[in-house]
Short mmCIF file of C-alpha atoms in Angstrom, two decimals:
data_model
loop_
_atom_site.label_atom_id
_atom_site.label_comp_id
_atom_site.label_asym_id
_atom_site.label_seq_id
_atom_site.Cartn_x
_atom_site.Cartn_y
_atom_site.Cartn_z
CA UNK A 21 27.78 92.41 90.80
CA UNK A 22 29.65 91.08 93.98
CA UNK A 23 29.31 92.26 97.42
CA UNK A 24 32.15 91.66 99.82
CA UNK A 25 30.80 90.73 103.52
CA UNK A 26 32.69 90.78 106.30
CA UNK A 27 34.09 88.39 108.86
CA UNK A 28 31.59 85.93 107.20
CA UNK A 29 30.74 82.33 108.23
CA UNK A 30 32.13 79.59 106.16
CA UNK A 31 31.45 76.80 107.67
CA UNK A 32 28.53 75.49 105.74
CA UNK A 33 30.73 76.03 102.43
CA UNK A 34 33.26 73.03 103.09
CA UNK A 35 31.83 69.19 103.26
CA UNK A 36 33.58 68.47 106.71
CA UNK A 37 32.38 71.03 108.30
CA UNK A 38 35.17 72.45 110.52
CA UNK A 39 34.09 75.80 112.04
CA UNK A 40 35.65 78.99 110.49
CA UNK A 41 35.44 82.56 109.09
CA UNK A 42 36.36 84.42 106.64
CA UNK A 43 37.80 88.07 107.14
CA UNK A 44 36.15 88.77 103.77
CA UNK A 45 33.60 86.85 101.17
CA UNK A 46 31.84 86.80 98.33
CA UNK A 47 30.34 84.88 95.69
CA UNK A 48 30.84 85.48 92.14
CA UNK A 49 27.51 84.60 89.94
CA UNK A 50 29.27 86.22 86.41
CA UNK A 51 32.65 85.71 85.17
CA UNK A 52 32.76 89.22 83.64
CA UNK A 53 33.11 90.71 87.20
CA UNK A 54 36.39 88.91 87.64
CA UNK A 55 38.59 91.68 86.53
CA UNK A 56 36.46 94.64 88.77
CA UNK A 57 37.07 91.77 91.65
CA UNK A 58 40.89 91.35 90.54
CA UNK A 59 41.41 95.22 90.85
CA UNK A 60 40.06 95.87 94.26
CA UNK A 61 43.31 97.91 95.98
CA UNK A 62 42.21 96.12 99.44
CA UNK A 63 42.70 92.52 98.42
CA UNK A 64 46.19 91.00 97.47
CA UNK A 65 44.73 88.43 94.74
CA UNK A 66 47.66 85.69 95.29
CA UNK A 67 46.06 85.52 99.20
CA UNK A 68 42.70 84.68 97.89
CA UNK A 69 41.05 81.53 98.39
CA UNK A 70 38.99 80.52 95.26
CA UNK A 71 36.50 77.94 96.90
CA UNK A 72 34.51 75.17 94.99
CA UNK A 73 32.26 72.98 96.57
CA UNK A 74 34.77 73.07 99.63
CA UNK A 75 35.01 68.66 98.98
CA UNK A 76 38.74 69.06 99.31
CA UNK A 77 38.89 71.79 101.49
CA UNK A 78 40.11 72.08 105.59
CA UNK A 79 40.13 75.07 106.84
CA UNK A 80 42.00 74.59 110.08
CA UNK A 81 41.44 78.23 111.46
CA UNK A 82 39.45 81.46 110.32
CA UNK A 83 40.70 82.54 106.98
CA UNK A 84 42.91 85.96 107.20
CA UNK A 85 41.76 86.93 103.52
CA UNK A 86 39.10 87.00 100.82
CA UNK A 87 37.28 83.82 100.18
CA UNK A 88 35.65 83.80 96.90
CA UNK A 89 32.84 81.11 96.28
CA UNK A 90 32.67 80.28 92.88
CA UNK A 91 29.04 80.39 91.80
CA UNK A 92 28.57 80.53 88.20
CA UNK A 93 26.20 77.97 86.10
CA UNK A 94 25.78 76.76 82.60
CA UNK A 95 26.10 74.02 80.79
CA UNK A 96 26.61 74.41 76.80
CA UNK A 97 27.13 71.80 73.56
CA UNK A 98 29.88 73.22 71.74
CA UNK A 99 30.70 71.38 68.70
CA UNK A 100 30.19 67.58 67.25
CA UNK A 101 32.47 65.79 64.89
CA UNK A 102 31.23 61.98 64.26
CA UNK A 103 30.83 60.64 67.85
CA UNK A 104 32.81 63.22 69.63
CA UNK A 105 30.82 66.19 71.14
CA UNK A 106 32.60 69.20 73.28
CA UNK A 107 30.63 70.22 75.85
CA UNK A 108 31.36 73.46 78.48
CA UNK A 109 30.59 73.62 81.88
CA UNK A 110 30.90 76.96 84.01
CA UNK A 111 33.01 76.11 87.08
CA UNK A 112 30.35 76.53 89.67
CA UNK A 113 28.19 73.56 88.40
CA UNK A 114 27.84 70.60 90.75
CA UNK A 115 30.05 67.73 89.37
CA UNK A 116 27.49 65.20 89.97
CA UNK A 117 24.70 67.22 88.74
CA UNK A 118 26.77 67.82 85.21
CA UNK A 119 27.44 64.20 85.24
CA UNK A 120 24.35 63.49 85.13
CA UNK A 121 23.46 66.03 82.50
CA UNK A 122 25.38 64.75 80.00
CA UNK A 123 24.07 60.92 80.25
CA UNK A 124 20.69 62.66 79.55
CA UNK A 125 22.05 64.26 76.00
CA UNK A 126 23.25 60.97 75.81
CA UNK A 127 26.54 61.42 76.14
CA UNK A 128 29.47 58.73 77.55
CA UNK A 129 32.78 59.63 79.18
CA UNK A 130 31.99 60.97 82.75
CA UNK A 131 29.89 57.98 84.35
CA UNK A 132 32.72 56.30 86.18
CA UNK A 133 33.11 59.83 87.99
CA UNK A 134 29.49 59.80 89.45
CA UNK A 135 28.41 60.93 92.96
CA UNK A 136 31.97 62.88 93.03
CA UNK A 137 31.54 65.58 95.35
CA UNK A 138 32.75 69.24 94.49
CA UNK A 139 32.36 71.58 91.69
CA UNK A 140 33.25 71.21 87.94
CA UNK A 141 36.37 73.98 88.37
CA UNK A 142 38.04 71.75 91.01
CA UNK A 143 38.16 68.82 89.26
CA UNK A 144 41.17 69.78 86.69
CA UNK A 145 43.07 71.09 89.82
CA UNK A 146 42.88 67.57 91.54
CA UNK A 147 42.47 65.66 88.44
CA UNK A 148 39.95 63.69 90.08
CA UNK A 149 39.58 60.07 89.37
CA UNK A 150 37.83 57.00 90.10
CA UNK A 151 36.99 52.95 88.80
CA UNK A 152 40.18 53.33 86.65
CA UNK A 153 39.19 56.67 84.76
CA UNK A 154 40.28 60.21 85.18
CA UNK A 155 39.03 63.31 84.14
CA UNK A 156 42.04 64.20 82.53
CA UNK A 157 40.93 61.60 79.75
CA UNK A 158 38.06 63.93 79.01
CA UNK A 159 38.91 67.44 79.70
CA UNK A 160 39.33 69.32 76.26
CA UNK A 161 40.69 72.68 77.53
CA UNK A 162 40.31 75.06 80.30
CA UNK A 163 39.03 78.20 80.61
CA UNK A 164 40.44 80.76 83.08
CA UNK A 165 41.27 84.39 83.92
CA UNK A 166 44.96 85.12 84.09
CA UNK A 167 45.33 87.32 87.39
CA UNK A 168 48.84 88.72 86.21
CA UNK A 169 47.53 89.61 82.66
CA UNK A 170 44.31 90.50 83.64
CA UNK A 171 42.86 88.42 80.45
CA UNK A 172 40.46 85.78 80.10
CA UNK A 173 42.78 82.46 78.51
CA UNK A 174 42.51 79.06 77.47
CA UNK A 175 44.33 76.37 78.19
CA UNK A 176 44.50 73.62 76.53
CA UNK A 177 44.62 69.61 77.70
CA UNK A 178 48.43 69.53 77.53
CA UNK A 179 49.12 73.08 79.18
CA UNK A 180 47.40 71.51 82.63
CA UNK A 181 50.03 68.76 82.71
CA UNK A 182 48.14 66.09 84.33
CA UNK A 183 49.26 63.99 86.63
CA UNK A 184 47.98 61.64 89.33
CA UNK A 185 45.78 63.79 91.45
CA UNK A 186 48.05 66.75 90.19
CA UNK A 187 48.10 69.57 87.68
CA UNK A 188 49.92 72.85 86.62
CA UNK A 189 46.94 74.52 88.75
CA UNK A 190 48.61 73.25 91.82
CA UNK A 191 51.87 74.40 90.93
CA UNK A 192 52.98 76.56 88.72
CA UNK A 193 49.47 78.32 87.83
CA UNK A 194 48.60 78.30 91.86
CA UNK A 195 47.34 81.75 92.84
CA UNK A 196 47.51 82.88 89.51
CA UNK A 197 44.69 80.82 86.96
CA UNK A 198 41.21 81.18 88.33
CA UNK A 199 39.48 78.72 86.59
CA UNK A 200 36.14 79.72 85.07
CA UNK A 201 34.80 76.55 82.80
CA UNK A 202 36.19 73.62 81.32
CA UNK A 203 35.50 72.31 78.03
CA UNK A 204 35.04 68.22 77.66
CA UNK A 205 35.05 65.69 75.11
CA UNK A 206 32.66 63.37 75.40
CA UNK A 207 31.22 60.12 73.09
CA UNK A 208 28.11 59.36 71.30
CA UNK A 209 29.17 55.92 72.08
CA UNK A 210 30.06 54.32 75.37
CA UNK A 211 32.88 52.41 75.59
CA UNK A 212 32.62 50.33 79.40
CA UNK A 213 35.57 51.41 81.68
CA UNK A 214 34.43 48.56 84.37
CA UNK A 215 37.83 46.60 85.27
CA UNK A 216 38.57 48.65 88.32
CA UNK A 217 37.29 47.30 91.87
CA UNK A 218 34.13 45.79 91.76
CA UNK A 219 32.27 47.51 89.60
CA UNK A 220 32.06 44.81 86.92
CA UNK A 221 30.46 42.60 89.82
CA UNK A 222 28.11 45.12 90.64
CA UNK A 223 26.86 45.98 86.81
CA UNK A 224 26.61 41.71 86.58
CA UNK A 225 24.60 41.49 88.87
CA UNK A 226 22.65 44.67 87.40
CA UNK A 227 22.77 43.95 83.80
CA UNK A 228 23.22 40.67 83.70
CA UNK A 229 24.39 39.28 80.31
CA UNK A 230 24.04 42.29 78.22
CA UNK A 231 26.26 45.48 77.62
CA UNK A 232 26.03 47.94 80.46
CA UNK A 233 25.23 51.81 79.18
CA UNK A 234 26.56 54.94 80.47
CA UNK A 235 23.82 55.21 82.61
CA UNK A 236 24.18 51.77 84.06
CA UNK A 237 27.67 52.29 84.80
CA UNK A 238 27.00 55.70 86.39
CA UNK A 239 24.50 54.08 88.79
CA UNK A 240 26.25 51.14 89.71
CA UNK A 241 28.61 53.54 90.89
CA UNK A 242 26.41 55.47 92.86
CA UNK A 243 25.50 52.27 94.18
CA UNK A 244 28.85 51.16 95.24
CA UNK A 245 30.01 54.90 96.44
CA UNK A 246 26.62 55.26 99.02
CA UNK A 247 27.06 51.72 100.06
CA UNK A 248 31.03 52.79 101.44
CA UNK A 249 30.87 56.58 101.64
CA UNK A 250 28.84 58.70 103.56
CA UNK A 251 27.04 61.64 102.76
CA UNK A 252 28.57 64.97 103.49
CA UNK A 253 25.50 66.80 104.26
CA UNK A 254 24.44 64.14 106.96
CA UNK A 255 28.48 63.18 108.38
CA UNK A 256 30.95 65.69 107.46
CA UNK A 257 33.73 64.03 105.61
CA UNK A 258 35.98 65.38 102.19
CA UNK A 259 35.80 62.04 100.27
CA UNK A 260 39.31 60.17 100.36
CA UNK A 261 41.55 61.51 102.79
CA UNK A 262 44.86 60.26 101.04
CA UNK A 263 46.28 59.55 97.82
CA UNK A 264 46.79 55.99 96.91
CA UNK A 265 50.90 55.64 97.10
CA UNK A 266 52.89 54.76 94.23
CA UNK A 267 55.63 52.52 94.94
CA UNK A 268 58.48 50.61 93.70
CA UNK A 269 57.69 46.78 92.21
CA UNK A 270 60.22 45.65 95.13
CA UNK A 271 58.48 47.13 97.56
CA UNK A 272 55.10 46.21 96.12
CA UNK A 273 56.63 42.42 96.08
CA UNK A 274 57.81 42.47 99.58
CA UNK A 275 54.71 43.41 101.05
CA UNK A 276 52.24 40.84 98.72
CA UNK A 277 54.99 38.33 100.23
CA UNK A 278 53.63 38.86 103.35
CA UNK A 279 49.49 39.67 102.38
CA UNK A 280 48.94 37.81 99.58
CA UNK A 281 45.66 39.00 98.86
CA UNK A 282 46.78 42.65 98.82
CA UNK A 283 45.29 44.69 95.85
CA UNK A 284 47.89 46.40 93.47
CA UNK A 285 47.91 48.49 90.19
CA UNK A 286 50.66 48.09 87.84
CA UNK A 287 51.68 51.78 86.51
CA UNK A 288 52.80 51.96 83.31
CA UNK A 289 56.17 53.05 84.58
CA UNK A 290 57.27 50.06 86.36
CA UNK A 291 55.75 51.35 89.84
CA UNK A 292 52.69 50.10 91.63
CA UNK A 293 50.17 51.76 93.03
CA UNK A 294 48.46 50.78 96.61
CA UNK A 295 45.17 50.84 97.71
CA UNK A 296 45.89 53.23 100.96
CA UNK A 297 42.53 52.31 102.33
CA UNK A 298 43.83 49.00 102.45
CA UNK A 299 47.06 49.92 104.25
CA UNK A 300 44.67 51.98 106.80
CA UNK A 301 42.73 48.77 107.52
CA UNK A 302 45.26 46.39 108.16
CA UNK A 303 46.23 48.84 111.06
CA UNK A 304 43.28 47.95 112.18
CA UNK A 305 42.08 51.47 112.54
CA UNK A 306 38.41 51.85 111.33
CA UNK A 307 35.82 53.48 113.64
CA UNK A 308 39.45 55.01 115.42
CA UNK A 309 38.91 58.10 117.01
CA UNK A 310 40.30 61.12 118.46
CA UNK A 311 38.33 63.78 119.93
CA UNK A 312 35.30 64.51 117.27
CA UNK A 313 36.98 62.78 114.43
CA UNK A 314 37.10 59.03 113.30
CA UNK A 315 38.07 56.92 110.63
CA UNK A 316 34.71 55.87 109.02
CA UNK A 317 33.55 52.00 109.66
CA UNK A 318 33.20 51.47 106.32
CA UNK A 319 35.65 52.81 104.10
CA UNK A 320 39.28 53.36 106.20
CA UNK A 321 39.97 55.98 103.33
CA UNK A 322 37.71 58.50 104.57
CA UNK A 323 38.00 60.78 107.63
CA UNK A 324 34.73 61.91 109.39
CA UNK A 325 33.40 64.65 111.72
CA UNK A 326 31.85 62.50 113.80
CA UNK A 327 31.29 64.50 117.10
CA UNK A 328 32.12 68.21 116.66
CA UNK A 329 35.43 67.86 115.45
CA UNK A 330 38.12 70.65 115.96
CA UNK A 331 41.05 71.19 113.38
CA UNK A 332 43.52 69.51 116.38
CA UNK A 333 41.29 66.42 116.12
CA UNK A 334 41.72 65.63 112.38
CA UNK A 335 45.15 66.78 111.98
CA UNK A 336 46.23 64.61 114.88
CA UNK A 337 44.29 61.74 113.28
CA UNK A 338 45.69 62.21 110.39
CA UNK A 339 49.22 61.91 111.65
CA UNK A 340 48.39 58.87 113.53
CA UNK A 341 47.09 56.78 110.90
CA UNK A 342 50.72 58.22 108.41
CA UNK A 343 52.40 57.22 111.66
CA UNK A 344 51.11 53.73 111.93
CA UNK A 345 50.67 52.86 107.87
CA UNK A 346 54.62 54.30 108.38
CA UNK A 347 55.66 51.85 110.48
CA UNK A 348 54.04 48.90 109.57
CA UNK A 349 54.81 49.36 105.20
CA UNK A 350 57.38 51.71 105.52
CA UNK A 351 55.01 54.02 103.29
CA UNK A 352 54.43 57.33 103.47
CA UNK A 353 50.75 58.37 102.71
CA UNK A 354 49.83 61.91 101.26
CA UNK A 355 46.34 63.55 102.64
CA UNK A 356 43.93 64.78 99.27
CA UNK A 357 42.02 68.08 101.24
CA UNK A 358 44.23 71.52 101.08
CA UNK A 359 44.65 72.67 104.63
CA UNK A 360 44.51 76.36 105.10
CA UNK A 361 45.20 78.80 105.85
CA UNK A 362 48.86 77.13 104.15
CA UNK A 363 51.92 77.99 106.25
#
């Protein structure tokens, strides 16, 4: 059963750590409580903030409505067919812990997504991705509660309309569907995906000539991430702050003519994905600081809460970075985290 608290401090529930309070707050530990929660007459369910691990959220001021923290837990194998295994995880499961559980089950598919902060329930919303893999490639279906119809439903992978760092849940499904669990299609056989970034190099150092296992890949991803990214428990951050921009091949060619070593990733439609971190690096912004917010000195894609940053500090720093990249490369950067409350 849920208990609603008033004027609750929600600062500890976000990884960046901007100070904020919620007018109302509760934790959901049982999906079956959702119908009753959504029928509370004093709340407009379309204004609710459904909070996972808080790793992709920036509260820019106190939240004037209800915040519901998803705290449901549970992982279970649903079925096996050949080498394919369906595994369901509840929305409140910590993402990295879930990935490690699947590896212990002898399953492959999520190893490249190791150490991404957040919860299972948030993973489809953002279509999280890293090292050449997106979670959409492994999602079989998403279980939701439909606030308008007051019913539990299941959405297929196609229903979720996945795109780069995007999904149905950011658009038509926003404020209507509460993700309660996600079912993943994993495999007992590992087909290594190690072409992205410096993953292959680290694996070669760690594994030598042998073919890496899924656990080897996970360990290498963790090794790389820990060397570049600050631990949110020690230094507040939301991970990658900007999406990697996708531009025309012509613009990418023009930039590469001046910067021959620029990393580029061709897309199926002929466009090119560029590395936002590289673009920011070329503007010499590592360690750049406004107020208590700063660009991380080891990874330009990460903004950090260096010294009791305020919301104004973060917004000013982000705006400055976007302006510098725009002026230098004629490219617009788009932040990944959600800024709340929304205007």
